[in-house]
mmCIF file of C-alpha atoms in Angstrom:
data_model
loop_
_atom_site.group_PDB
_atom_site.id
_atom_site.type_symbol
_atom_site.label_atom_id
_atom_site.label_comp_id
_atom_site.label_asym_id
_atom_site.label_seq_id
_atom_site.Cartn_x
_atom_site.Cartn_y
_atom_site.Cartn_z
ATOM 1 C CA UNK A 169 -12.791 9.419 3.949
ATOM 2 C CA UNK A 170 -11.729 12.185 6.296
ATOM 3 C CA UNK A 171 -8.379 11.828 8.011
ATOM 4 C CA UNK A 172 -9.958 11.584 11.407
ATOM 5 C CA UNK A 173 -12.150 8.701 10.264
ATOM 6 C CA UNK A 174 -8.974 6.835 9.218
ATOM 7 C CA UNK A 175 -6.843 7.748 12.202
ATOM 8 C CA UNK A 176 -7.428 4.244 13.664
ATOM 9 C CA UNK A 177 -5.490 2.756 10.712
ATOM 10 C CA UNK A 178 -2.567 5.044 11.460
ATOM 11 C CA UNK A 179 -2.811 4.363 15.217
ATOM 12 C CA UNK A 180 -2.708 0.618 14.619
ATOM 13 C CA UNK A 181 0.282 1.012 12.334
ATOM 14 C CA UNK A 182 2.021 3.169 14.931
ATOM 15 C CA UNK A 183 1.257 0.634 17.694
ATOM 16 C CA UNK A 184 2.653 -2.247 15.671
ATOM 17 C CA UNK A 185 5.806 -0.234 14.804
ATOM 18 C CA UNK A 186 6.208 0.716 18.479
ATOM 19 C CA UNK A 187 5.832 -2.898 19.529
ATOM 20 C CA UNK A 188 8.415 -4.014 17.004
ATOM 21 C CA UNK A 189 11.038 -1.607 18.289
ATOM 22 C CA UNK A 190 10.117 -1.714 21.943
ATOM 23 C CA UNK A 191 10.219 -5.453 22.466
ATOM 24 C CA UNK A 192 11.323 -8.262 20.154
ATOM 25 C CA UNK A 193 8.545 -10.731 21.151
ATOM 26 C CA UNK A 194 6.295 -9.705 18.285
ATOM 27 C CA UNK A 195 9.011 -9.780 15.627
ATOM 28 C CA UNK A 196 10.352 -13.110 17.021
ATOM 29 C CA UNK A 197 6.916 -14.680 16.881
ATOM 30 C CA UNK A 198 6.392 -13.471 13.292
ATOM 31 C CA UNK A 199 9.890 -14.731 12.364
ATOM 32 C CA UNK A 200 8.967 -18.232 13.577
ATOM 33 C CA UNK A 201 5.602 -18.429 11.774
ATOM 34 C CA UNK A 202 5.418 -21.625 9.719
ATOM 35 C CA UNK A 203 4.654 -21.382 6.059
ATOM 36 C CA UNK A 204 1.130 -22.831 6.484
ATOM 37 C CA UNK A 205 0.270 -20.057 8.994
ATOM 38 C CA UNK A 206 1.543 -17.394 6.625
ATOM 39 C CA UNK A 207 -0.498 -18.855 3.791
ATOM 40 C CA UNK A 208 -3.567 -19.088 6.013
ATOM 41 C CA UNK A 209 -3.080 -15.391 6.976
ATOM 42 C CA UNK A 210 -3.032 -14.338 3.325
ATOM 43 C CA UNK A 211 -6.007 -16.501 2.386
ATOM 44 C CA UNK A 212 -8.030 -15.107 5.350
ATOM 45 C CA UNK A 213 -7.030 -11.502 4.463
ATOM 46 C CA UNK A 214 -7.986 -11.905 0.767
ATOM 47 C CA UNK A 215 -11.220 -13.615 1.801
ATOM 48 C CA UNK A 216 -11.965 -10.695 4.099
ATOM 49 C CA UNK A 217 -11.359 -8.192 1.334
ATOM 50 C CA UNK A 218 -13.512 -9.998 -1.231
ATOM 51 C CA UNK A 219 -16.146 -10.994 1.301
ATOM 52 C CA UNK A 220 -16.633 -7.566 2.755
ATOM 53 C CA UNK A 221 -20.090 -7.202 1.229
ATOM 54 C CA UNK A 222 -21.212 -10.304 3.141
ATOM 55 C CA UNK A 223 -19.517 -9.248 6.405
ATOM 56 C CA UNK A 224 -21.217 -5.840 6.217
ATOM 57 C CA UNK A 225 -24.521 -7.596 6.757
ATOM 58 C CA UNK A 226 -23.394 -8.772 10.217
ATOM 59 C CA UNK A 227 -24.592 -6.532 13.102
ATOM 60 C CA UNK A 228 -21.790 -4.286 14.164
ATOM 61 C CA UNK A 229 -19.312 -5.326 11.520
ATOM 62 C CA UNK A 230 -19.238 -1.981 9.652
ATOM 63 C CA UNK A 231 -17.770 -0.421 12.794
ATOM 64 C CA UNK A 232 -14.954 -2.991 12.773
ATOM 65 C CA UNK A 233 -14.291 -3.140 9.051
ATOM 66 C CA UNK A 234 -11.412 -0.635 8.988
ATOM 67 C CA UNK A 235 -9.759 -2.262 12.030
ATOM 68 C CA UNK A 236 -10.009 -5.735 10.431
ATOM 69 C CA UNK A 237 -8.439 -4.476 7.195
ATOM 70 C CA UNK A 238 -5.730 -2.606 9.066
ATOM 71 C CA UNK A 239 -4.896 -5.776 10.996
ATOM 72 C CA UNK A 240 -4.522 -7.687 7.738
ATOM 73 C CA UNK A 241 -2.222 -5.070 6.260
ATOM 74 C CA UNK A 242 -0.226 -4.962 9.517
ATOM 75 C CA UNK A 243 0.143 -8.718 9.165
ATOM 76 C CA UNK A 244 1.431 -8.289 5.582
ATOM 77 C CA UNK A 245 4.006 -5.682 6.682
ATOM 78 C CA UNK A 246 5.196 -7.801 9.606
ATOM 79 C CA UNK A 247 5.368 -10.955 7.481
ATOM 80 C CA UNK A 248 7.309 -9.259 4.731
ATOM 81 C CA UNK A 249 9.781 -7.738 7.127
ATOM 82 C CA UNK A 250 10.298 -10.457 9.737
ATOM 83 C CA UNK A 251 8.992 -13.910 8.673
ATOM 84 C CA UNK A 252 11.759 -16.402 7.787
ATOM 85 C CA UNK A 253 9.431 -18.724 5.912
ATOM 86 C CA UNK A 254 7.760 -16.330 3.461
ATOM 87 C CA UNK A 255 6.602 -17.611 0.109
ATOM 88 C CA UNK A 256 8.129 -14.563 -1.499
ATOM 89 C CA UNK A 257 9.610 -11.315 -0.240
ATOM 90 C CA UNK A 258 8.375 -8.425 -2.279
ATOM 91 C CA UNK A 259 11.790 -6.747 -1.846
ATOM 92 C CA UNK A 260 13.273 -9.522 -4.038
ATOM 93 C CA UNK A 261 11.006 -8.617 -6.929
ATOM 94 C CA UNK A 262 13.054 -6.034 -8.805
ATOM 95 C CA UNK A 263 10.133 -4.420 -10.704
ATOM 96 C CA UNK A 264 8.127 -3.897 -7.524
ATOM 97 C CA UNK A 265 11.158 -2.570 -5.683
ATOM 98 C CA UNK A 266 11.857 -0.154 -8.517
ATOM 99 C CA UNK A 267 8.318 1.218 -8.400
ATOM 100 C CA UNK A 268 8.508 1.384 -4.586
ATOM 101 C CA UNK A 269 10.406 4.641 -5.073
ATOM 102 C CA UNK A 270 7.268 6.178 -6.561
ATOM 103 C CA UNK A 271 4.689 4.957 -4.057
ATOM 104 C CA UNK A 272 4.071 8.354 -2.515
ATOM 105 C CA UNK A 273 3.186 9.754 -5.922
ATOM 106 C CA UNK A 274 1.063 6.724 -6.645
ATOM 107 C CA UNK A 275 -0.745 7.262 -3.327
ATOM 108 C CA UNK A 276 -1.311 10.939 -3.915
ATOM 109 C CA UNK A 277 -2.065 10.921 -7.632
ATOM 110 C CA UNK A 278 -3.759 7.616 -8.426
ATOM 111 C CA UNK A 279 -7.247 9.063 -8.179
ATOM 112 C CA UNK A 280 -6.392 11.750 -10.733
ATOM 113 C CA UNK A 281 -5.024 9.043 -13.029
ATOM 114 C CA UNK A 282 -8.200 6.932 -12.630
ATOM 115 C CA UNK A 283 -10.391 9.963 -13.515
ATOM 116 C CA UNK A 284 -8.162 10.737 -16.494
ATOM 117 C CA UNK A 285 -8.410 7.073 -17.683
ATOM 118 C CA UNK A 286 -12.164 7.125 -17.414
ATOM 119 C CA UNK A 287 -12.380 10.392 -19.357
ATOM 120 C CA UNK A 288 -9.916 9.176 -21.992
ATOM 121 C CA UNK A 289 -11.808 5.955 -22.633
ATOM 122 C CA UNK A 290 -15.089 7.812 -22.582
ATOM 123 C CA UNK A 291 -13.919 10.415 -25.168
ATOM 124 C CA UNK A 292 -12.539 7.663 -27.354
ATOM 125 C CA UNK A 293 -15.919 5.957 -27.158
ATOM 126 C CA UNK A 294 -14.351 2.803 -25.709
ATOM 127 C CA UNK A 295 -16.427 2.603 -22.475
ATOM 128 C CA UNK A 296 -18.702 -0.392 -22.717
ATOM 129 C CA UNK A 297 -17.026 -1.790 -25.823
ATOM 130 C CA UNK A 298 -15.092 -5.127 -25.693
ATOM 131 C CA UNK A 299 -11.792 -3.250 -26.079
ATOM 132 C CA UNK A 300 -12.801 -0.851 -23.305
ATOM 133 C CA UNK A 301 -13.646 -3.791 -21.049
ATOM 134 C CA UNK A 302 -10.260 -5.417 -21.716
ATOM 135 C CA UNK A 303 -8.383 -2.106 -21.215
ATOM 136 C CA UNK A 304 -10.671 -0.967 -18.450
ATOM 137 C CA UNK A 305 -10.384 2.232 -16.475
ATOM 138 C CA UNK A 306 -8.189 0.460 -13.916
ATOM 139 C CA UNK A 307 -5.559 -0.849 -16.391
ATOM 140 C CA UNK A 308 -5.277 2.469 -18.186
ATOM 141 C CA UNK A 309 -5.479 4.272 -14.802
ATOM 142 C CA UNK A 310 -2.644 2.211 -13.423
ATOM 143 C CA UNK A 311 -0.428 2.973 -16.403
ATOM 144 C CA UNK A 312 -1.274 6.653 -16.156
ATOM 145 C CA UNK A 313 -0.700 6.646 -12.377
ATOM 146 C CA UNK A 314 2.729 5.012 -12.881
ATOM 147 C CA UNK A 315 3.633 7.633 -15.497
ATOM 148 C CA UNK A 316 2.394 10.558 -13.451
ATOM 149 C CA UNK A 317 4.107 9.377 -10.227
ATOM 150 C CA UNK A 318 7.410 8.845 -12.169
ATOM 151 C CA UNK A 319 7.200 12.401 -13.534
ATOM 152 C CA UNK A 320 6.187 13.765 -10.110
ATOM 153 C CA UNK A 321 9.101 12.049 -8.371
ATOM 154 C CA UNK A 322 11.783 12.989 -10.856
ATOM 155 C CA UNK A 323 10.725 16.616 -11.505
ATOM 156 C CA UNK A 324 8.991 17.598 -8.257
ATOM 157 C CA UNK A 325 9.922 15.430 -5.288
ATOM 158 C CA UNK A 326 13.620 14.779 -6.110
ATOM 159 C CA UNK A 327 14.636 18.414 -6.051
ATOM 160 C CA UNK A 328 13.103 18.771 -2.589
ATOM 161 C CA UNK A 329 14.734 15.584 -1.328
ATOM 162 C CA UNK A 330 18.163 17.138 -2.143
ATOM 163 C CA UNK A 331 17.494 19.649 0.684
ATOM 164 C CA UNK A 332 16.714 16.905 3.225
ATOM 165 C CA UNK A 333 20.187 16.709 4.850
ATOM 166 C CA UNK A 334 20.789 20.442 4.584
ATOM 167 C CA UNK A 335 18.033 21.204 7.118
ATOM 168 C CA UNK A 336 18.459 18.125 9.323
ATOM 169 C CA UNK A 337 19.207 18.699 12.999
ATOM 170 C CA UNK A 338 21.513 15.676 13.061
ATOM 171 C CA UNK A 339 24.140 15.601 10.293
ATOM 172 C CA UNK A 340 24.845 12.223 8.774
#
C-alpha cells in the first residue's frame, strides 16, 4: 500500500479532472446518460467489488484490479457531479453532506478507529459473541472514526484552516 503503488489511482483521477475542465465532451456525455445506463454502471461496479476474489483468478487481472476499481470510482464521481438522470445525488442527503466536512479525518484516522474498536470489543470479551457479531469491529469502528474525525476537524484542522487566506498568493 505504498503511495507509488497507488499513484495510478491518482493519475486516473487527475486525467478525468483534466478532461472535465479541458473539454466538455466528457461531462456532456455523462450529463446525457439515461437512468438505465447509470444503474447498470453501479450494478457493474458493485459486482466488480464483490466479485474481486473471482476476478483475481483470471490471468493478468491482479495487474488491472486497481485500474478497474479506479475507473468505477471515477464513474461515481462523474455521475454524481454531471448526470442529469441520477437516482439520487449524495449532495442532497443532509447527513452525508454534513459528514463530508470530516472526510479527511475519516480517511486519515479510520484505521486507528478500527484498531481501537477491535481492542475495545476484545477487552470487553465481546469478540465472537452474538452481541460482538451484531456490533462488529466495523460498526463500532465507524462510530469511533466519526467521533475522532469530528474532534480532529474541530480542534486540529479548523485552527489551521483559518490561516488559509492569510498565506494565499491570490487574495479573495
